PDB file of C-alpha atoms in Angstrom:
ATOM      1  CA  ASP I1429       9.467   4.273  30.925  1.00  0.00           C
ATOM      2  CA  THR I1430       9.810   5.912  27.493  1.00  0.00           C
ATOM      3  CA  GLU I1431       6.352   5.112  26.259  1.00  0.00           C
ATOM      4  CA  VAL I1432       3.403   7.120  25.104  1.00  0.00           C
ATOM      5  CA  THR I1433       0.296   4.997  25.522  1.00  0.00           C
ATOM      6  CA  GLN I1434      -2.803   5.631  23.452  1.00  0.00           C
ATOM      7  CA  THR I1435      -6.196   4.057  23.953  1.00  0.00           C
ATOM      8  CA  PRO I1436      -8.110   2.659  22.286  1.00  0.00           C
ATOM      9  CA  LYS I1437      -6.017   1.237  19.450  1.00  0.00           C
ATOM     10  CA  HIS I1438      -9.048   1.043  17.165  1.00  0.00           C
ATOM     11  CA  LEU I1439     -12.332   2.923  17.288  1.00  0.00           C
ATOM     12  CA  VAL I1440     -15.381   2.759  15.074  1.00  0.00           C
ATOM     13  CA  MET I1441     -17.983   5.429  15.712  1.00  0.00           C
ATOM     14  CA  GLY I1442     -21.121   6.724  14.122  1.00  0.00           C
ATOM     15  CA  MET I1443     -21.528  10.314  13.047  1.00  0.00           C
ATOM     16  CA  THR I1444     -23.825  11.058  15.997  1.00  0.00           C
ATOM     17  CA  ASN I1445     -21.616   9.453  18.643  1.00  0.00           C
ATOM     18  CA  LYS I1446     -19.428  11.088  21.246  1.00  0.00           C
ATOM     19  CA  LYS I1447     -16.153   9.368  22.026  1.00  0.00           C
ATOM     20  CA  SER I1448     -12.768  10.226  23.495  1.00  0.00           C
ATOM     21  CA  LEU I1449      -9.218   9.283  22.649  1.00  0.00           C
ATOM     22  CA  LYS I1450      -6.752   9.057  25.503  1.00  0.00           C
ATOM     23  CA  CYS I1451      -3.019   9.521  25.695  1.00  0.00           C
ATOM     24  CA  GLU I1452      -0.737   9.018  28.684  1.00  0.00           C
ATOM     25  CA  GLN I1453       2.973   9.460  29.319  1.00  0.00           C
ATOM     26  CA  HIS I1454       5.069   9.249  32.468  1.00  0.00           C
ATOM     27  CA  MET I1455       8.323  10.717  31.207  1.00  0.00           C
ATOM     28  CA  GLY I1456       7.788  14.106  32.813  1.00  0.00           C
ATOM     29  CA  HIS I1457       7.242  15.696  29.429  1.00  0.00           C
ATOM     30  CA  ARG I1458       5.441  19.022  29.523  1.00  0.00           C
ATOM     31  CA  ALA I1459       4.601  19.359  25.819  1.00  0.00           C
ATOM     32  CA  MET I1460       1.952  17.090  24.325  1.00  0.00           C
ATOM     33  CA  TYR I1461       0.639  16.944  20.791  1.00  0.00           C
ATOM     34  CA  TRP I1462      -2.213  15.570  18.719  1.00  0.00           C
ATOM     35  CA  TYR I1463      -1.558  14.730  15.091  1.00  0.00           C
ATOM     36  CA  LYS I1464      -3.906  13.376  12.424  1.00  0.00           C
ATOM     37  CA  GLN I1465      -2.520  11.123   9.713  1.00  0.00           C
ATOM     38  CA  LYS I1466      -4.311  10.014   6.580  1.00  0.00           C
ATOM     39  CA  ALA I1467      -3.063   7.102   4.492  1.00  0.00           C
ATOM     40  CA  LYS I1468       0.195   7.793   2.635  1.00  0.00           C
ATOM     41  CA  LYS I1469       0.391  11.314   4.102  1.00  0.00           C
ATOM     42  CA  PRO I1470       2.615  12.749   6.842  1.00  0.00           C
ATOM     43  CA  PRO I1471       1.314  13.448  10.343  1.00  0.00           C
ATOM     44  CA  GLU I1472      -0.572  16.740  10.371  1.00  0.00           C
ATOM     45  CA  LEU I1473      -0.411  18.796  13.551  1.00  0.00           C
ATOM     46  CA  MET I1474      -3.753  19.493  15.242  1.00  0.00           C
ATOM     47  CA  PHE I1475      -3.054  20.740  18.774  1.00  0.00           C
ATOM     48  CA  VAL I1476      -0.113  21.445  21.072  1.00  0.00           C
ATOM     49  CA  TYR I1477      -0.271  21.725  24.845  1.00  0.00           C
ATOM     50  CA  SER I1478       2.647  23.303  26.669  1.00  0.00           C
ATOM     51  CA  TYR I1479       2.623  23.035  30.462  1.00  0.00           C
ATOM     52  CA  GLU I1480      -1.021  21.956  30.319  1.00  0.00           C
ATOM     53  CA  LYS I1481      -2.069  25.027  28.360  1.00  0.00           C
ATOM     54  CA  LEU I1482      -3.227  24.951  24.763  1.00  0.00           C
ATOM     55  CA  SER I1483      -0.518  26.714  22.761  1.00  0.00           C
ATOM     56  CA  ILE I1484      -1.444  25.781  19.214  1.00  0.00           C
ATOM     57  CA  ASN I1485      -4.759  24.982  17.534  1.00  0.00           C
ATOM     58  CA  GLU I1486      -4.175  24.500  13.833  1.00  0.00           C
ATOM     59  CA  SER I1487      -7.670  25.707  12.904  1.00  0.00           C
ATOM     60  CA  VAL I1488      -9.132  22.335  13.781  1.00  0.00           C
ATOM     61  CA  PRO I1489     -12.950  22.021  13.521  1.00  0.00           C
ATOM     62  CA  SER I1490     -14.757  22.305  16.843  1.00  0.00           C
ATOM     63  CA  ARG I1491     -16.009  18.730  16.590  1.00  0.00           C
ATOM     64  CA  PHE I1492     -12.509  17.896  17.895  1.00  0.00           C
ATOM     65  CA  SER I1493     -12.013  19.131  21.451  1.00  0.00           C
ATOM     66  CA  PRO I1494      -8.691  18.615  23.223  1.00  0.00           C
ATOM     67  CA  GLU I1495      -8.199  18.469  26.961  1.00  0.00           C
ATOM     68  CA  CYS I1496      -5.099  18.226  29.128  1.00  0.00           C
ATOM     69  CA  PRO I1497      -6.277  17.379  32.668  1.00  0.00           C
ATOM     70  CA  ASN I1498      -2.750  17.064  34.029  1.00  0.00           C
ATOM     71  CA  SER I1499       0.851  16.850  32.880  1.00  0.00           C
ATOM     72  CA  SER I1500       0.606  13.124  32.094  1.00  0.00           C
ATOM     73  CA  LEU I1501      -2.718  12.937  30.292  1.00  0.00           C
ATOM     74  CA  LEU I1502      -4.070  14.244  27.034  1.00  0.00           C
ATOM     75  CA  ASN I1503      -7.555  13.618  25.713  1.00  0.00           C
ATOM     76  CA  LEU I1504      -9.222  14.286  22.400  1.00  0.00           C
ATOM     77  CA  HIS I1505     -13.005  14.471  22.601  1.00  0.00           C
ATOM     78  CA  LEU I1506     -14.862  13.649  19.411  1.00  0.00           C
ATOM     79  CA  HIS I1507     -18.413  14.654  18.563  1.00  0.00           C
ATOM     80  CA  ALA I1508     -20.436  14.650  15.345  1.00  0.00           C
ATOM     81  CA  LEU I1509     -17.531  13.530  13.206  1.00  0.00           C
ATOM     82  CA  GLN I1510     -17.660  13.052   9.461  1.00  0.00           C
ATOM     83  CA  PRO I1511     -16.455  10.031   7.476  1.00  0.00           C
ATOM     84  CA  GLU I1512     -13.529  12.131   6.178  1.00  0.00           C
ATOM     85  CA  ASP I1513     -12.289  12.376   9.760  1.00  0.00           C
ATOM     86  CA  SER I1514     -11.361   8.702   9.590  1.00  0.00           C
ATOM     87  CA  ALA I1515      -7.601   8.539  10.098  1.00  0.00           C
ATOM     88  CA  LEU I1516      -4.803   7.476  12.426  1.00  0.00           C
ATOM     89  CA  TYR I1517      -4.679   9.862  15.392  1.00  0.00           C
ATOM     90  CA  LEU I1518      -1.266  10.132  16.953  1.00  0.00           C
ATOM     91  CA  CYS I1519      -0.332  11.541  20.318  1.00  0.00           C
ATOM     92  CA  ALA I1520       3.209  12.692  21.041  1.00  0.00           C
ATOM     93  CA  SER I1521       5.085  14.216  23.929  1.00  0.00           C
ATOM     94  CA  SER I1522       8.402  15.942  24.448  1.00  0.00           C
ATOM     95  CA  LEU I1523      10.501  17.601  27.072  1.00  0.00           C
ATOM     96  CA  PRO I1524       9.663  20.992  25.670  1.00  0.00           C
ATOM     97  CA  PRO I1525      10.385  22.205  23.262  1.00  0.00           C
ATOM     98  CA  ALA I1526      10.550  19.327  20.767  1.00  0.00           C
ATOM     99  CA  GLY I1527      13.299  20.612  18.589  1.00  0.00           C
ATOM    100  CA  LEU I1528      16.004  22.476  20.422  1.00  0.00           C
ATOM    101  CA  ASN I1529      17.649  19.448  21.930  1.00  0.00           C
ATOM    102  CA  THR I1530      14.917  16.924  22.276  1.00  0.00           C
ATOM    103  CA  GLU I1531      12.882  14.493  20.326  1.00  0.00           C
ATOM    104  CA  ALA I1532       9.178  13.827  20.277  1.00  0.00           C
ATOM    105  CA  PHE I1533       7.951  10.441  21.451  1.00  0.00           C
ATOM    106  CA  PHE I1534       4.919   9.122  19.626  1.00  0.00           C
ATOM    107  CA  GLY I1535       2.258   6.681  20.661  1.00  0.00           C
ATOM    108  CA  GLN I1536       1.118   3.880  18.390  1.00  0.00           C
ATOM    109  CA  GLY I1537      -1.966   5.807  17.433  1.00  0.00           C
ATOM    110  CA  THR I1538      -5.703   5.244  17.430  1.00  0.00           C
ATOM    111  CA  ARG I1539      -7.135   4.067  14.140  1.00  0.00           C
ATOM    112  CA  LEU I1540     -10.469   5.887  13.913  1.00  0.00           C
ATOM    113  CA  THR I1541     -13.207   4.929  11.480  1.00  0.00           C
ATOM    114  CA  VAL I1542     -16.313   7.113  11.230  1.00  0.00           C
ATOM    115  CA  VAL I1543     -19.324   5.362   9.717  1.00  0.00           C
TER     116      VAL I1543
ATOM    117  CA  SER D 599       5.194  30.674   4.108  1.00  0.00           C
ATOM    118  CA  GLN D 600       7.107  27.800   5.649  1.00  0.00           C
ATOM    119  CA  LYS D 601       7.557  24.642   3.649  1.00  0.00           C
ATOM    120  CA  ILE D 602       9.242  21.301   4.184  1.00  0.00           C
ATOM    121  CA  GLU D 603       9.656  19.159   1.075  1.00  0.00           C
ATOM    122  CA  GLN D 604      10.816  15.597   0.666  1.00  0.00           C
ATOM    123  CA  ASN D 605      11.009  13.499  -2.453  1.00  0.00           C
ATOM    124  CA  SER D 606       7.581  11.894  -2.595  1.00  0.00           C
ATOM    125  CA  GLU D 607       8.705   9.121  -4.918  1.00  0.00           C
ATOM    126  CA  ALA D 608       9.575   5.837  -3.268  1.00  0.00           C
ATOM    127  CA  LEU D 609      13.239   4.922  -3.162  1.00  0.00           C
ATOM    128  CA  ASN D 610      14.002   1.343  -4.190  1.00  0.00           C
ATOM    129  CA  ILE D 611      17.484   0.236  -3.284  1.00  0.00           C
ATOM    130  CA  GLN D 612      19.494  -2.960  -3.258  1.00  0.00           C
ATOM    131  CA  GLU D 613      20.597  -4.400   0.064  1.00  0.00           C
ATOM    132  CA  GLY D 614      24.070  -3.235   1.015  1.00  0.00           C
ATOM    133  CA  LYS D 615      23.872   0.028  -0.931  1.00  0.00           C
ATOM    134  CA  THR D 616      23.526   3.528   0.521  1.00  0.00           C
ATOM    135  CA  ALA D 617      20.128   5.195   0.465  1.00  0.00           C
ATOM    136  CA  THR D 618      20.158   8.998   0.324  1.00  0.00           C
ATOM    137  CA  LEU D 619      17.049  11.021   1.126  1.00  0.00           C
ATOM    138  CA  THR D 620      16.572  14.767   0.733  1.00  0.00           C
ATOM    139  CA  CYS D 621      14.708  17.313   2.841  1.00  0.00           C
ATOM    140  CA  ASN D 622      14.425  20.907   1.630  1.00  0.00           C
ATOM    141  CA  TYR D 623      12.900  23.682   3.696  1.00  0.00           C
ATOM    142  CA  THR D 624      12.081  27.368   3.462  1.00  0.00           C
ATOM    143  CA  ASN D 625      11.501  30.112   6.013  1.00  0.00           C
ATOM    144  CA  TYR D 626      12.606  28.276   9.137  1.00  0.00           C
ATOM    145  CA  SER D 627      15.186  30.044  11.270  1.00  0.00           C
ATOM    146  CA  PRO D 628      16.854  28.901  13.421  1.00  0.00           C
ATOM    147  CA  ALA D 629      16.421  25.395  12.120  1.00  0.00           C
ATOM    148  CA  TYR D 630      16.473  22.284  14.224  1.00  0.00           C
ATOM    149  CA  LEU D 631      15.852  19.431  11.858  1.00  0.00           C
ATOM    150  CA  GLN D 632      14.838  15.974  12.976  1.00  0.00           C
ATOM    151  CA  TRP D 633      14.523  12.685  11.135  1.00  0.00           C
ATOM    152  CA  TYR D 634      11.957  10.039  12.054  1.00  0.00           C
ATOM    153  CA  ARG D 635      11.183   6.560  10.823  1.00  0.00           C
ATOM    154  CA  GLN D 636       7.607   5.372  10.474  1.00  0.00           C
ATOM    155  CA  ASP D 637       6.435   1.840   9.838  1.00  0.00           C
ATOM    156  CA  PRO D 638       2.909   1.205   8.491  1.00  0.00           C
ATOM    157  CA  GLY D 639       0.188   1.697  11.101  1.00  0.00           C
ATOM    158  CA  ARG D 640       2.638   2.824  13.780  1.00  0.00           C
ATOM    159  CA  GLY D 641       3.772   6.137  15.205  1.00  0.00           C
ATOM    160  CA  PRO D 642       6.989   7.811  14.038  1.00  0.00           C
ATOM    161  CA  VAL D 643      10.189   6.945  15.882  1.00  0.00           C
ATOM    162  CA  PHE D 644      12.921   9.548  16.366  1.00  0.00           C
ATOM    163  CA  LEU D 645      16.260   8.839  14.688  1.00  0.00           C
ATOM    164  CA  LEU D 646      18.475  11.931  14.615  1.00  0.00           C
ATOM    165  CA  LEU D 647      18.448  15.646  15.293  1.00  0.00           C
ATOM    166  CA  ILE D 648      20.769  18.164  13.655  1.00  0.00           C
ATOM    167  CA  ARG D 649      21.083  21.853  14.448  1.00  0.00           C
ATOM    168  CA  GLU D 650      21.672  24.671  12.037  1.00  0.00           C
ATOM    169  CA  ASN D 651      25.279  25.113  13.214  1.00  0.00           C
ATOM    170  CA  GLU D 652      26.099  21.424  12.760  1.00  0.00           C
ATOM    171  CA  LYS D 653      27.190  20.051   9.431  1.00  0.00           C
ATOM    172  CA  GLU D 654      26.941  16.351  10.105  1.00  0.00           C
ATOM    173  CA  LYS D 655      25.608  13.864  12.637  1.00  0.00           C
ATOM    174  CA  ARG D 656      26.027  10.107  12.735  1.00  0.00           C
ATOM    175  CA  LYS D 657      24.312   7.267  14.526  1.00  0.00           C
ATOM    176  CA  GLU D 658      25.365   3.735  13.674  1.00  0.00           C
ATOM    177  CA  ARG D 659      24.603   3.314   9.937  1.00  0.00           C
ATOM    178  CA  LEU D 660      22.750   6.614   9.715  1.00  0.00           C
ATOM    179  CA  LYS D 661      24.262   9.948   8.715  1.00  0.00           C
ATOM    180  CA  VAL D 662      22.580  13.331   8.436  1.00  0.00           C
ATOM    181  CA  THR D 663      24.085  16.416   6.834  1.00  0.00           C
ATOM    182  CA  PHE D 664      22.842  19.966   6.912  1.00  0.00           C
ATOM    183  CA  ASP D 665      23.533  22.681   4.343  1.00  0.00           C
ATOM    184  CA  THR D 666      22.118  25.979   5.595  1.00  0.00           C
ATOM    185  CA  THR D 667      22.995  27.751   2.349  1.00  0.00           C
ATOM    186  CA  LEU D 668      20.909  25.344   0.322  1.00  0.00           C
ATOM    187  CA  LYS D 669      18.423  24.938   3.221  1.00  0.00           C
ATOM    188  CA  GLN D 670      18.721  21.228   2.736  1.00  0.00           C
ATOM    189  CA  SER D 671      19.370  18.132   4.819  1.00  0.00           C
ATOM    190  CA  LEU D 672      20.505  14.802   3.421  1.00  0.00           C
ATOM    191  CA  PHE D 673      19.790  11.550   5.261  1.00  0.00           C
ATOM    192  CA  HIS D 674      21.949   8.537   4.443  1.00  0.00           C
ATOM    193  CA  ILE D 675      21.412   4.902   5.333  1.00  0.00           C
ATOM    194  CA  THR D 676      24.645   3.045   4.686  1.00  0.00           C
ATOM    195  CA  ALA D 677      24.895  -0.735   4.167  1.00  0.00           C
ATOM    196  CA  SER D 678      21.116  -0.795   3.875  1.00  0.00           C
ATOM    197  CA  GLN D 679      19.164  -3.844   5.013  1.00  0.00           C
ATOM    198  CA  PRO D 680      15.624  -5.021   4.230  1.00  0.00           C
ATOM    199  CA  ALA D 681      14.728  -4.109   7.828  1.00  0.00           C
ATOM    200  CA  ASP D 682      15.431  -0.467   6.919  1.00  0.00           C
ATOM    201  CA  SER D 683      12.358  -0.474   4.653  1.00  0.00           C
ATOM    202  CA  ALA D 684      10.024   2.188   6.036  1.00  0.00           C
ATOM    203  CA  THR D 685       8.918   5.760   5.488  1.00  0.00           C
ATOM    204  CA  TYR D 686      11.399   8.389   6.619  1.00  0.00           C
ATOM    205  CA  LEU D 687      10.126  11.785   7.692  1.00  0.00           C
ATOM    206  CA  CYS D 688      12.013  14.983   8.273  1.00  0.00           C
ATOM    207  CA  ALA D 689      10.566  17.483  10.718  1.00  0.00           C
ATOM    208  CA  LEU D 690      11.280  21.084  11.619  1.00  0.00           C
ATOM    209  CA  PHE D 691      10.585  22.867  14.856  1.00  0.00           C
ATOM    210  CA  LYS D 692       9.214  26.362  15.380  1.00  0.00           C
ATOM    211  CA  ALA D 693       9.779  27.778  18.841  1.00  0.00           C
ATOM    212  CA  ALA D 694       6.544  29.770  18.942  1.00  0.00           C
ATOM    213  CA  GLY D 695       4.119  27.345  20.508  1.00  0.00           C
ATOM    214  CA  ASN D 696       6.394  24.285  20.265  1.00  0.00           C
ATOM    215  CA  LYS D 697       5.305  23.460  16.734  1.00  0.00           C
ATOM    216  CA  LEU D 698       6.871  20.358  15.154  1.00  0.00           C
ATOM    217  CA  THR D 699       5.924  20.033  11.477  1.00  0.00           C
ATOM    218  CA  PHE D 700       6.669  17.115   9.175  1.00  0.00           C
ATOM    219  CA  GLY D 701       7.656  16.899   5.560  1.00  0.00           C
ATOM    220  CA  GLY D 702       5.762  14.572   3.245  1.00  0.00           C
ATOM    221  CA  GLY D 703       8.037  11.592   3.905  1.00  0.00           C
ATOM    222  CA  THR D 704       9.969   9.306   1.578  1.00  0.00           C
ATOM    223  CA  ARG D 705       9.229   5.596   1.422  1.00  0.00           C
ATOM    224  CA  VAL D 706      12.332   3.414   1.243  1.00  0.00           C
ATOM    225  CA  LEU D 707      12.221  -0.190   0.059  1.00  0.00           C
ATOM    226  CA  VAL D 708      15.406  -2.217   0.460  1.00  0.00           C
ATOM    227  CA  LYS D 709      15.433  -5.339  -1.676  1.00  0.00           C
ATOM    228  CA  PRO D 710      17.468  -8.395  -0.696  1.00  0.00           C
TER     229      PRO D 710
END
């Protein structure tokens, strides 16, 4: 199984809603990532978890709250988002670290629209 | 500061020709450079990885070169096909915190 599964595929939420994005992998990877991608732009790193601990937070606003409950799951909790937060949210995982000898595997993303 | 730059202009190429994409970087050392393909609305898919001490890597019709003096990688798609049309992203890894950062990507359109 070389898949990273993200749910839901599409999400529309109001600015006062609370929602969560989920990401799951069963490849034994111990590094997991959240990226945000706007149209015609590259993926922009938000958070990195290494061995279930948050190792990087790229100064992301607190309305985005990541969680890594175990080595297979990664969540992104959303609260009080703004319309400019609408984007494709990508989850990725790697056998850490993603660079020395290994690749990152990406999910298909969650297309988020904030109304 | 660290930068990864790709040619932001789209590359239009005739089927059968070789597409060559450029990735320039600054202030990454050691460098482990990766190339990904991304289709619209989908996540990136890994293609090739090249290390700083490697000059060239090949995979089927793909070839990557690495010039550490110029701090540049070239990505070649030989005998290009319309199915190769996509955005190609280079990415660099920073060991501190497992940080994988992408360049801006180059869109390739292969015309039959």
